[in-house]
Amino acid sequence: MEIAQQEKKSRWRGRFLWVLVLAIIALVAGIWQYHSIIVEVSDGAASDLYDGVLHPFKQKSGLGRRSLRVALIQSEFTAASFGQDRDNYYRLIRIWERLLAHEGFGYHTLTDVPKGEEINEYNLIVLPSTSCLSADQRQAVKDFLKAGKGVVMTWACGTRNEYGQWERYSLLHEIGGMDVVAPPPASSRDVSTAMLSGGYPITADLYPGFRLAVTRFDQPVSCHVRENRVMIDGVWTDVEEPSFELHSVRNRAAVTHGNYLGGRFVWMGFTVGSGRETPVQRNAFFGLIRNAMVWAGHQVQAF
């Protein structure tokens, strides 16, 4: 009788141990999955979380080491390429400054791309319609990305050198695996339409298929995407020609994002002031730009 009871207890203990082991495995898997989600949301943010857990009484200064610090580039090469319309380019820079200030992002307006030790002061470069860049400036942008930081590019960024001559391998070509191909189609009301994908990270606040209206007067551009590492967040569509929807999305990209040399980039084929002036369109337009900066700058996104 005693032997039978001992065997019964042994079996019960064995089952309990197996259940305990399975529970521990499930817990570890859950923690690892949670960790992966955090890293997916913002590369490196998990280290801040763990640091807070391990040092709960540690004093934190300001917004923390992951606050967005933006280098807004005002390119004199690009301004010169505008010729008599160079004031329009400077007005565009002022719009970006107001946007950054409104969002509470720290920024400096620079006439050159950060290099050397200056890189450490920023975690995001914004190149607003910066069509003309020298070879040294293009290399500085790549070095910035290689340091694990981010860049937001708009329009035909880095497609010309400092003399206004076309570059065979533009900044878009090197960083984004893209080539500028043509202006997108426009309606009879001079409006081009970008159909957005919806979903994390760039278009997180918009439903799939949202039509973003962009004025043709600001000369939006379309890109051909050559590399699979580039994610297409929006494509140009033609509301007056339904068959245009059947074309390859790679040949008519309007918004893209991806990774390059350990850094993050976002590209949009239009400028910051190109959105239509309706409440829904304005909110979508600036929400898209805000998400682009936050994601490219390795900030935590929450919705």
PDB file of C-alpha atoms in Angstrom:
ATOM      1  CA  MET A   1       0.000   0.000   0.000  1.00  0.00           C
ATOM      2  CA  GLU A   2       2.794   2.406   0.935  1.00  0.00           C
ATOM      3  CA  ILE A   3       4.656   1.644  -2.301  1.00  0.00           C
ATOM      4  CA  ALA A   4       1.502   2.374  -4.316  1.00  0.00           C
ATOM      5  CA  GLN A   5       0.989   5.700  -2.528  1.00  0.00           C
ATOM      6  CA  GLN A   6       4.616   6.691  -3.072  1.00  0.00           C
ATOM      7  CA  GLU A   7       4.339   5.814  -6.778  1.00  0.00           C
ATOM      8  CA  LYS A   8       1.147   7.901  -6.987  1.00  0.00           C
ATOM      9  CA  LYS A   9       2.877  10.873  -5.317  1.00  0.00           C
ATOM     10  CA  SER A  10       5.866  10.491  -7.642  1.00  0.00           C
ATOM     11  CA  ARG A  11       3.585  10.545 -10.687  1.00  0.00           C
ATOM     12  CA  TRP A  12       1.795  13.617  -9.338  1.00  0.00           C
ATOM     13  CA  ARG A  13       5.104  15.405  -8.713  1.00  0.00           C
ATOM     14  CA  GLY A  14       6.293  14.475 -12.207  1.00  0.00           C
ATOM     15  CA  ARG A  15       3.152  15.898 -13.763  1.00  0.00           C
ATOM     16  CA  PHE A  16       3.437  19.028 -11.658  1.00  0.00           C
ATOM     17  CA  LEU A  17       7.041  19.531 -12.738  1.00  0.00           C
ATOM     18  CA  TRP A  18       6.063  19.093 -16.399  1.00  0.00           C
ATOM     19  CA  VAL A  19       3.264  21.631 -16.041  1.00  0.00           C
ATOM     20  CA  LEU A  20       5.655  24.009 -14.275  1.00  0.00           C
ATOM     21  CA  VAL A  21       8.260  23.614 -17.033  1.00  0.00           C
ATOM     22  CA  LEU A  22       5.646  24.247 -19.732  1.00  0.00           C
ATOM     23  CA  ALA A  23       4.388  27.323 -17.862  1.00  0.00           C
ATOM     24  CA  ILE A  24       7.930  28.699 -17.606  1.00  0.00           C
ATOM     25  CA  ILE A  25       8.510  28.085 -21.330  1.00  0.00           C
ATOM     26  CA  ALA A  26       5.245  29.843 -22.181  1.00  0.00           C
ATOM     27  CA  LEU A  27       6.181  32.781 -19.918  1.00  0.00           C
ATOM     28  CA  VAL A  28       9.639  33.101 -21.480  1.00  0.00           C
ATOM     29  CA  ALA A  29       8.108  32.937 -24.981  1.00  0.00           C
ATOM     30  CA  GLY A  30       5.590  35.616 -24.032  1.00  0.00           C
ATOM     31  CA  ILE A  31       8.266  37.913 -22.613  1.00  0.00           C
ATOM     32  CA  TRP A  32      10.404  37.418 -25.724  1.00  0.00           C
ATOM     33  CA  GLN A  33       7.439  38.188 -27.971  1.00  0.00           C
ATOM     34  CA  TYR A  34       6.732  41.351 -25.981  1.00  0.00           C
ATOM     35  CA  HIS A  35      10.382  42.313 -26.274  1.00  0.00           C
ATOM     36  CA  SER A  36      10.217  41.774 -30.049  1.00  0.00           C
ATOM     37  CA  ILE A  37       7.130  43.982 -30.308  1.00  0.00           C
ATOM     38  CA  ILE A  38       8.875  46.804 -28.439  1.00  0.00           C
ATOM     39  CA  VAL A  39      11.908  46.571 -30.707  1.00  0.00           C
ATOM     40  CA  GLU A  40       9.615  46.546 -33.743  1.00  0.00           C
ATOM     41  CA  VAL A  41       7.876  49.721 -32.568  1.00  0.00           C
ATOM     42  CA  SER A  42      11.095  51.596 -31.945  1.00  0.00           C
ATOM     43  CA  ASP A  43      14.535  50.177 -32.453  1.00  0.00           C
ATOM     44  CA  GLY A  44      16.370  50.406 -29.160  1.00  0.00           C
ATOM     45  CA  ALA A  45      13.386  51.512 -27.088  1.00  0.00           C
ATOM     46  CA  ALA A  46      13.494  48.207 -25.205  1.00  0.00           C
ATOM     47  CA  SER A  47      16.817  49.210 -23.683  1.00  0.00           C
ATOM     48  CA  ASP A  48      15.151  52.290 -22.178  1.00  0.00           C
ATOM     49  CA  LEU A  49      12.373  50.124 -20.735  1.00  0.00           C
ATOM     50  CA  TYR A  50      14.795  47.643 -19.205  1.00  0.00           C
ATOM     51  CA  ASP A  51      16.891  50.481 -17.839  1.00  0.00           C
ATOM     52  CA  GLY A  52      13.802  51.900 -16.155  1.00  0.00           C
ATOM     53  CA  VAL A  53      12.898  48.524 -14.651  1.00  0.00           C
ATOM     54  CA  LEU A  54      16.404  47.831 -13.384  1.00  0.00           C
ATOM     55  CA  HIS A  55      16.909  51.378 -12.076  1.00  0.00           C
ATOM     56  CA  PRO A  56      13.428  52.559 -11.005  1.00  0.00           C
ATOM     57  CA  PHE A  57      14.740  55.381  -8.823  1.00  0.00           C
ATOM     58  CA  LYS A  58      17.179  56.723 -11.383  1.00  0.00           C
ATOM     59  CA  GLN A  59      16.507  60.383 -12.207  1.00  0.00           C
ATOM     60  CA  LYS A  60      15.676  61.118 -15.832  1.00  0.00           C
ATOM     61  CA  SER A  61      16.573  64.413 -17.454  1.00  0.00           C
ATOM     62  CA  GLY A  62      14.316  66.190 -19.926  1.00  0.00           C
ATOM     63  CA  LEU A  63      12.628  64.017 -22.539  1.00  0.00           C
ATOM     64  CA  GLY A  64      15.248  61.288 -22.306  1.00  0.00           C
ATOM     65  CA  ARG A  65      17.994  60.312 -24.678  1.00  0.00           C
ATOM     66  CA  ARG A  66      15.524  59.349 -27.400  1.00  0.00           C
ATOM     67  CA  SER A  67      13.883  62.741 -27.882  1.00  0.00           C
ATOM     68  CA  LEU A  68      13.691  63.802 -31.530  1.00  0.00           C
ATOM     69  CA  ARG A  69      16.484  66.160 -32.556  1.00  0.00           C
ATOM     70  CA  VAL A  70      16.178  67.286 -36.157  1.00  0.00           C
ATOM     71  CA  ALA A  71      18.720  68.763 -38.552  1.00  0.00           C
ATOM     72  CA  LEU A  72      16.593  70.660 -41.085  1.00  0.00           C
ATOM     73  CA  ILE A  73      18.732  71.249 -44.169  1.00  0.00           C
ATOM     74  CA  GLN A  74      18.388  74.537 -46.020  1.00  0.00           C
ATOM     75  CA  SER A  75      20.428  73.805 -49.138  1.00  0.00           C
ATOM     76  CA  GLU A  76      21.899  76.860 -50.826  1.00  0.00           C
ATOM     77  CA  PHE A  77      22.681  74.682 -53.859  1.00  0.00           C
ATOM     78  CA  THR A  78      18.977  73.880 -54.139  1.00  0.00           C
ATOM     79  CA  ALA A  79      17.984  77.507 -53.557  1.00  0.00           C
ATOM     80  CA  ALA A  80      20.246  78.538 -56.448  1.00  0.00           C
ATOM     81  CA  SER A  81      18.588  75.950 -58.706  1.00  0.00           C
ATOM     82  CA  PHE A  82      15.225  77.663 -58.100  1.00  0.00           C
ATOM     83  CA  GLY A  83      16.585  80.762 -59.835  1.00  0.00           C
ATOM     84  CA  GLN A  84      14.177  83.677 -59.585  1.00  0.00           C
ATOM     85  CA  ASP A  85      11.818  81.501 -57.544  1.00  0.00           C
ATOM     86  CA  ARG A  86      14.329  80.876 -54.761  1.00  0.00           C
ATOM     87  CA  ASP A  87      12.048  82.723 -52.308  1.00  0.00           C
ATOM     88  CA  ASN A  88       9.561  79.870 -52.779  1.00  0.00           C
ATOM     89  CA  TYR A  89      12.225  77.452 -51.567  1.00  0.00           C
ATOM     90  CA  TYR A  90      12.915  79.547 -48.458  1.00  0.00           C
ATOM     91  CA  ARG A  91       9.170  79.745 -47.762  1.00  0.00           C
ATOM     92  CA  LEU A  92       9.106  75.954 -47.865  1.00  0.00           C
ATOM     93  CA  ILE A  93      11.841  75.818 -45.211  1.00  0.00           C
ATOM     94  CA  ARG A  94       9.822  78.230 -43.028  1.00  0.00           C
ATOM     95  CA  ILE A  95       6.805  75.893 -43.290  1.00  0.00           C
ATOM     96  CA  TRP A  96       8.955  73.007 -42.044  1.00  0.00           C
ATOM     97  CA  GLU A  97      10.219  75.145 -39.179  1.00  0.00           C
ATOM     98  CA  ARG A  98       6.677  75.994 -38.106  1.00  0.00           C
ATOM     99  CA  LEU A  99       5.684  72.324 -38.322  1.00  0.00           C
ATOM    100  CA  LEU A 100       8.641  71.177 -36.206  1.00  0.00           C
ATOM    101  CA  ALA A 101       8.006  73.895 -33.633  1.00  0.00           C
ATOM    102  CA  HIS A 102       4.290  73.038 -33.492  1.00  0.00           C
ATOM    103  CA  GLU A 103       5.091  69.370 -32.856  1.00  0.00           C
ATOM    104  CA  GLY A 104       7.567  70.291 -30.116  1.00  0.00           C
ATOM    105  CA  PHE A 105      10.500  68.632 -31.884  1.00  0.00           C
ATOM    106  CA  GLY A 106      13.945  70.035 -31.208  1.00  0.00           C
ATOM    107  CA  TYR A 107      15.555  71.253 -34.432  1.00  0.00           C
ATOM    108  CA  HIS A 108      18.250  73.414 -35.984  1.00  0.00           C
ATOM    109  CA  THR A 109      18.167  74.795 -39.526  1.00  0.00           C
ATOM    110  CA  LEU A 110      21.550  74.023 -41.109  1.00  0.00           C
ATOM    111  CA  THR A 111      23.046  74.930 -44.473  1.00  0.00           C
ATOM    112  CA  ASP A 112      25.087  71.720 -44.593  1.00  0.00           C
ATOM    113  CA  VAL A 113      24.581  68.068 -43.656  1.00  0.00           C
ATOM    114  CA  PRO A 114      25.991  67.212 -40.189  1.00  0.00           C
ATOM    115  CA  LYS A 115      29.409  65.559 -40.264  1.00  0.00           C
ATOM    116  CA  GLY A 116      31.874  64.165 -37.738  1.00  0.00           C
ATOM    117  CA  GLU A 117      31.085  64.900 -34.094  1.00  0.00           C
ATOM    118  CA  GLU A 118      28.114  67.040 -35.136  1.00  0.00           C
ATOM    119  CA  ILE A 119      26.264  63.816 -36.040  1.00  0.00           C
ATOM    120  CA  ASN A 120      25.873  63.046 -32.321  1.00  0.00           C
ATOM    121  CA  GLU A 121      23.670  66.118 -31.819  1.00  0.00           C
ATOM    122  CA  TYR A 122      20.867  64.797 -34.070  1.00  0.00           C
ATOM    123  CA  ASN A 123      18.918  61.626 -34.713  1.00  0.00           C
ATOM    124  CA  LEU A 124      17.038  62.813 -37.820  1.00  0.00           C
ATOM    125  CA  ILE A 125      17.880  64.750 -40.978  1.00  0.00           C
ATOM    126  CA  VAL A 126      15.069  66.348 -42.982  1.00  0.00           C
ATOM    127  CA  LEU A 127      15.837  67.098 -46.643  1.00  0.00           C
ATOM    128  CA  PRO A 128      12.852  69.144 -47.879  1.00  0.00           C
ATOM    129  CA  SER A 129      12.823  69.138 -51.706  1.00  0.00           C
ATOM    130  CA  THR A 130      16.636  69.136 -51.543  1.00  0.00           C
ATOM    131  CA  SER A 131      17.225  68.324 -55.193  1.00  0.00           C
ATOM    132  CA  CYS A 132      20.856  69.545 -55.315  1.00  0.00           C
ATOM    133  CA  LEU A 133      23.538  67.983 -53.120  1.00  0.00           C
ATOM    134  CA  SER A 134      27.288  67.711 -53.546  1.00  0.00           C
ATOM    135  CA  ALA A 135      29.040  64.343 -53.471  1.00  0.00           C
ATOM    136  CA  ASP A 136      30.359  65.156 -49.967  1.00  0.00           C
ATOM    137  CA  GLN A 137      26.853  65.974 -48.742  1.00  0.00           C
ATOM    138  CA  ARG A 138      25.412  62.746 -50.157  1.00  0.00           C
ATOM    139  CA  GLN A 139      28.168  60.805 -48.425  1.00  0.00           C
ATOM    140  CA  ALA A 140      27.441  62.658 -45.163  1.00  0.00           C
ATOM    141  CA  VAL A 141      23.786  61.570 -45.358  1.00  0.00           C
ATOM    142  CA  LYS A 142      24.896  57.952 -45.833  1.00  0.00           C
ATOM    143  CA  ASP A 143      27.316  58.246 -42.907  1.00  0.00           C
ATOM    144  CA  PHE A 144      24.457  59.596 -40.790  1.00  0.00           C
ATOM    145  CA  LEU A 145      22.348  56.550 -41.641  1.00  0.00           C
ATOM    146  CA  LYS A 146      25.303  54.247 -41.019  1.00  0.00           C
ATOM    147  CA  ALA A 147      25.372  55.669 -37.471  1.00  0.00           C
ATOM    148  CA  GLY A 148      21.901  54.170 -36.963  1.00  0.00           C
ATOM    149  CA  LYS A 149      19.960  57.409 -37.409  1.00  0.00           C
ATOM    150  CA  GLY A 150      17.217  58.486 -39.827  1.00  0.00           C
ATOM    151  CA  VAL A 151      16.446  60.721 -42.795  1.00  0.00           C
ATOM    152  CA  VAL A 152      13.213  62.067 -44.285  1.00  0.00           C
ATOM    153  CA  MET A 153      13.401  63.030 -47.966  1.00  0.00           C
ATOM    154  CA  THR A 154      10.792  64.730 -50.120  1.00  0.00           C
ATOM    155  CA  TRP A 155      10.408  65.290 -53.849  1.00  0.00           C
ATOM    156  CA  ALA A 156      13.389  64.615 -56.212  1.00  0.00           C
ATOM    157  CA  CYS A 157      15.906  64.547 -53.365  1.00  0.00           C
ATOM    158  CA  GLY A 158      19.595  64.459 -54.304  1.00  0.00           C
ATOM    159  CA  THR A 159      18.978  63.906 -58.008  1.00  0.00           C
ATOM    160  CA  ARG A 160      21.324  66.748 -59.029  1.00  0.00           C
ATOM    161  CA  ASN A 161      24.800  67.834 -57.972  1.00  0.00           C
ATOM    162  CA  GLU A 162      25.763  71.238 -56.628  1.00  0.00           C
ATOM    163  CA  TYR A 163      25.894  72.600 -60.206  1.00  0.00           C
ATOM    164  CA  GLY A 164      22.350  71.503 -61.019  1.00  0.00           C
ATOM    165  CA  GLN A 165      23.473  68.610 -63.246  1.00  0.00           C
ATOM    166  CA  TRP A 166      21.625  65.282 -63.119  1.00  0.00           C
ATOM    167  CA  GLU A 167      23.329  62.548 -61.116  1.00  0.00           C
ATOM    168  CA  ARG A 168      23.407  59.093 -62.676  1.00  0.00           C
ATOM    169  CA  TYR A 169      23.233  57.551 -59.195  1.00  0.00           C
ATOM    170  CA  SER A 170      21.165  59.956 -57.113  1.00  0.00           C
ATOM    171  CA  LEU A 171      20.715  59.947 -53.351  1.00  0.00           C
ATOM    172  CA  LEU A 172      17.295  58.335 -53.852  1.00  0.00           C
ATOM    173  CA  HIS A 173      18.933  55.684 -56.021  1.00  0.00           C
ATOM    174  CA  GLU A 174      21.628  54.878 -53.452  1.00  0.00           C
ATOM    175  CA  ILE A 175      19.603  55.050 -50.228  1.00  0.00           C
ATOM    176  CA  GLY A 176      16.103  54.108 -51.326  1.00  0.00           C
ATOM    177  CA  GLY A 177      16.749  51.899 -54.340  1.00  0.00           C
ATOM    178  CA  MET A 178      14.479  54.226 -56.336  1.00  0.00           C
ATOM    179  CA  ASP A 179      14.599  56.203 -59.567  1.00  0.00           C
ATOM    180  CA  VAL A 180      12.482  59.251 -60.375  1.00  0.00           C
ATOM    181  CA  VAL A 181      10.452  58.357 -63.462  1.00  0.00           C
ATOM    182  CA  ALA A 182       7.745  60.927 -64.219  1.00  0.00           C
ATOM    183  CA  PRO A 183       5.164  63.303 -62.796  1.00  0.00           C
ATOM    184  CA  PRO A 184       2.072  61.438 -61.545  1.00  0.00           C
ATOM    185  CA  PRO A 185      -1.239  61.783 -63.408  1.00  0.00           C
ATOM    186  CA  ALA A 186      -3.475  64.677 -62.434  1.00  0.00           C
ATOM    187  CA  SER A 187      -7.184  65.288 -62.679  1.00  0.00           C
ATOM    188  CA  SER A 188      -8.831  68.076 -64.634  1.00  0.00           C
ATOM    189  CA  ARG A 189      -8.780  70.060 -61.373  1.00  0.00           C
ATOM    190  CA  ASP A 190      -4.955  69.852 -61.245  1.00  0.00           C
ATOM    191  CA  VAL A 191      -4.941  67.385 -58.349  1.00  0.00           C
ATOM    192  CA  SER A 192      -2.783  64.258 -58.142  1.00  0.00           C
ATOM    193  CA  THR A 193      -3.977  61.440 -55.889  1.00  0.00           C
ATOM    194  CA  ALA A 194      -1.832  59.098 -53.787  1.00  0.00           C
ATOM    195  CA  MET A 195      -3.568  55.956 -52.520  1.00  0.00           C
ATOM    196  CA  LEU A 196      -2.110  55.033 -49.109  1.00  0.00           C
ATOM    197  CA  SER A 197      -1.735  51.511 -47.756  1.00  0.00           C
ATOM    198  CA  GLY A 198      -2.796  52.092 -44.148  1.00  0.00           C
ATOM    199  CA  GLY A 199      -1.087  50.367 -41.222  1.00  0.00           C
ATOM    200  CA  TYR A 200       2.109  50.719 -39.209  1.00  0.00           C
ATOM    201  CA  PRO A 201       4.372  52.628 -39.234  1.00  0.00           C
ATOM    202  CA  ILE A 202       3.999  55.545 -41.672  1.00  0.00           C
ATOM    203  CA  THR A 203       0.275  55.401 -42.426  1.00  0.00           C
ATOM    204  CA  ALA A 204      -0.830  54.084 -39.022  1.00  0.00           C
ATOM    205  CA  ASP A 205      -3.581  56.671 -38.534  1.00  0.00           C
ATOM    206  CA  LEU A 206      -5.177  56.143 -41.963  1.00  0.00           C
ATOM    207  CA  TYR A 207      -7.422  53.419 -43.314  1.00  0.00           C
ATOM    208  CA  PRO A 208      -6.182  51.303 -46.263  1.00  0.00           C
ATOM    209  CA  GLY A 209      -7.012  52.914 -49.568  1.00  0.00           C
ATOM    210  CA  PHE A 210      -7.144  56.480 -48.219  1.00  0.00           C
ATOM    211  CA  ARG A 211      -6.797  58.954 -51.101  1.00  0.00           C
ATOM    212  CA  LEU A 212      -4.379  61.781 -50.337  1.00  0.00           C
ATOM    213  CA  ALA A 213      -4.951  64.762 -52.644  1.00  0.00           C
ATOM    214  CA  VAL A 214      -1.817  66.659 -53.726  1.00  0.00           C
ATOM    215  CA  THR A 215      -1.813  69.810 -55.807  1.00  0.00           C
ATOM    216  CA  ARG A 216      -0.049  69.463 -59.166  1.00  0.00           C
ATOM    217  CA  PHE A 217       1.305  73.026 -58.973  1.00  0.00           C
ATOM    218  CA  ASP A 218       4.033  71.796 -56.588  1.00  0.00           C
ATOM    219  CA  GLN A 219       5.184  69.280 -59.241  1.00  0.00           C
ATOM    220  CA  PRO A 220       4.981  65.972 -57.329  1.00  0.00           C
ATOM    221  CA  VAL A 221       7.107  63.118 -58.676  1.00  0.00           C
ATOM    222  CA  SER A 222       6.708  59.373 -59.027  1.00  0.00           C
ATOM    223  CA  CYS A 223       9.441  56.793 -58.430  1.00  0.00           C
ATOM    224  CA  HIS A 224      10.227  53.308 -59.675  1.00  0.00           C
ATOM    225  CA  VAL A 225      11.235  51.050 -56.750  1.00  0.00           C
ATOM    226  CA  ARG A 226      13.935  48.529 -57.674  1.00  0.00           C
ATOM    227  CA  GLU A 227      14.728  46.792 -54.359  1.00  0.00           C
ATOM    228  CA  ASN A 228      12.596  44.529 -52.153  1.00  0.00           C
ATOM    229  CA  ARG A 229      13.958  46.100 -48.961  1.00  0.00           C
ATOM    230  CA  VAL A 230      11.884  49.215 -49.716  1.00  0.00           C
ATOM    231  CA  MET A 231       8.297  49.216 -48.441  1.00  0.00           C
ATOM    232  CA  ILE A 232       5.752  51.108 -50.539  1.00  0.00           C
ATOM    233  CA  ASP A 233       3.265  53.043 -48.372  1.00  0.00           C
ATOM    234  CA  GLY A 234       1.488  54.922 -51.139  1.00  0.00           C
ATOM    235  CA  VAL A 235       1.074  54.766 -54.913  1.00  0.00           C
ATOM    236  CA  TRP A 236      -0.101  57.338 -57.409  1.00  0.00           C
ATOM    237  CA  THR A 237      -3.485  56.594 -58.854  1.00  0.00           C
ATOM    238  CA  ASP A 238      -5.630  58.119 -61.598  1.00  0.00           C
ATOM    239  CA  VAL A 239      -9.257  58.643 -60.666  1.00  0.00           C
ATOM    240  CA  GLU A 240     -10.094  59.451 -64.304  1.00  0.00           C
ATOM    241  CA  GLU A 241      -8.439  56.329 -65.739  1.00  0.00           C
ATOM    242  CA  PRO A 242      -9.402  53.133 -63.835  1.00  0.00           C
ATOM    243  CA  SER A 243      -7.012  50.955 -65.877  1.00  0.00           C
ATOM    244  CA  PHE A 244      -4.123  52.857 -64.294  1.00  0.00           C
ATOM    245  CA  GLU A 245      -4.847  50.855 -61.113  1.00  0.00           C
ATOM    246  CA  LEU A 246      -3.638  47.714 -62.907  1.00  0.00           C
ATOM    247  CA  HIS A 247      -0.110  49.010 -63.368  1.00  0.00           C
ATOM    248  CA  SER A 248       2.682  47.728 -61.140  1.00  0.00           C
ATOM    249  CA  VAL A 249       2.852  49.634 -57.842  1.00  0.00           C
ATOM    250  CA  ARG A 250       6.654  49.578 -58.114  1.00  0.00           C
ATOM    251  CA  ASN A 251       6.468  51.895 -61.115  1.00  0.00           C
ATOM    252  CA  ARG A 252       4.408  54.626 -59.421  1.00  0.00           C
ATOM    253  CA  ALA A 253       5.504  54.919 -55.787  1.00  0.00           C
ATOM    254  CA  ALA A 254       4.399  58.057 -53.938  1.00  0.00           C
ATOM    255  CA  VAL A 255       5.507  57.242 -50.348  1.00  0.00           C
ATOM    256  CA  THR A 256       8.111  54.691 -49.241  1.00  0.00           C
ATOM    257  CA  HIS A 257      10.134  53.723 -46.178  1.00  0.00           C
ATOM    258  CA  GLY A 258      12.939  51.302 -45.431  1.00  0.00           C
ATOM    259  CA  ASN A 259      16.347  50.660 -43.900  1.00  0.00           C
ATOM    260  CA  TYR A 260      19.796  51.494 -45.209  1.00  0.00           C
ATOM    261  CA  LEU A 261      23.155  50.753 -43.516  1.00  0.00           C
ATOM    262  CA  GLY A 262      21.432  50.369 -40.151  1.00  0.00           C
ATOM    263  CA  GLY A 263      19.469  53.630 -40.414  1.00  0.00           C
ATOM    264  CA  ARG A 264      15.896  54.412 -41.462  1.00  0.00           C
ATOM    265  CA  PHE A 265      14.634  56.496 -44.365  1.00  0.00           C
ATOM    266  CA  VAL A 266      11.261  57.796 -45.520  1.00  0.00           C
ATOM    267  CA  TRP A 267      10.592  59.359 -48.916  1.00  0.00           C
ATOM    268  CA  MET A 268       7.542  61.269 -50.149  1.00  0.00           C
ATOM    269  CA  GLY A 269       7.112  62.441 -53.735  1.00  0.00           C
ATOM    270  CA  PHE A 270       5.613  65.788 -52.705  1.00  0.00           C
ATOM    271  CA  THR A 271       6.462  68.755 -50.518  1.00  0.00           C
ATOM    272  CA  VAL A 272       5.151  69.746 -47.095  1.00  0.00           C
ATOM    273  CA  GLY A 273       2.836  72.435 -48.484  1.00  0.00           C
ATOM    274  CA  SER A 274       1.213  70.339 -51.215  1.00  0.00           C
ATOM    275  CA  GLY A 275      -1.811  69.031 -49.297  1.00  0.00           C
ATOM    276  CA  ARG A 276      -5.350  70.099 -50.104  1.00  0.00           C
ATOM    277  CA  GLU A 277      -6.868  72.585 -47.670  1.00  0.00           C
ATOM    278  CA  THR A 278      -9.714  70.530 -46.209  1.00  0.00           C
ATOM    279  CA  PRO A 279      -9.771  69.371 -42.562  1.00  0.00           C
ATOM    280  CA  VAL A 280      -9.633  65.645 -43.396  1.00  0.00           C
ATOM    281  CA  GLN A 281      -6.901  66.040 -46.007  1.00  0.00           C
ATOM    282  CA  ARG A 282      -4.884  68.442 -43.861  1.00  0.00           C
ATOM    283  CA  ASN A 283      -4.972  66.101 -40.858  1.00  0.00           C
ATOM    284  CA  ALA A 284      -3.985  63.136 -43.018  1.00  0.00           C
ATOM    285  CA  PHE A 285      -1.206  65.075 -44.718  1.00  0.00           C
ATOM    286  CA  PHE A 286       0.480  66.343 -41.576  1.00  0.00           C
ATOM    287  CA  GLY A 287      -0.199  63.088 -39.722  1.00  0.00           C
ATOM    288  CA  LEU A 288       1.718  61.275 -42.462  1.00  0.00           C
ATOM    289  CA  ILE A 289       4.673  63.652 -42.160  1.00  0.00           C
ATOM    290  CA  ARG A 290       4.629  63.449 -38.358  1.00  0.00           C
ATOM    291  CA  ASN A 291       4.644  59.627 -38.429  1.00  0.00           C
ATOM    292  CA  ALA A 292       7.463  59.673 -40.969  1.00  0.00           C
ATOM    293  CA  MET A 293       9.669  61.811 -38.724  1.00  0.00           C
ATOM    294  CA  VAL A 294       8.850  59.851 -35.567  1.00  0.00           C
ATOM    295  CA  TRP A 295       9.539  56.471 -37.177  1.00  0.00           C
ATOM    296  CA  ALA A 296      12.682  57.535 -39.034  1.00  0.00           C
ATOM    297  CA  GLY A 297      13.965  59.187 -35.857  1.00  0.00           C
ATOM    298  CA  HIS A 298      13.607  55.911 -33.893  1.00  0.00           C
ATOM    299  CA  GLN A 299      10.884  57.252 -31.610  1.00  0.00           C
ATOM    300  CA  VAL A 300       8.233  55.175 -29.875  1.00  0.00           C
ATOM    301  CA  GLN A 301       4.911  55.383 -31.725  1.00  0.00           C
ATOM    302  CA  ALA A 302       1.629  54.893 -29.892  1.00  0.00           C
ATOM    303  CA  PHE A 303      -1.868  55.174 -31.324  1.00  0.00           C
TER     304      PHE A 303
END
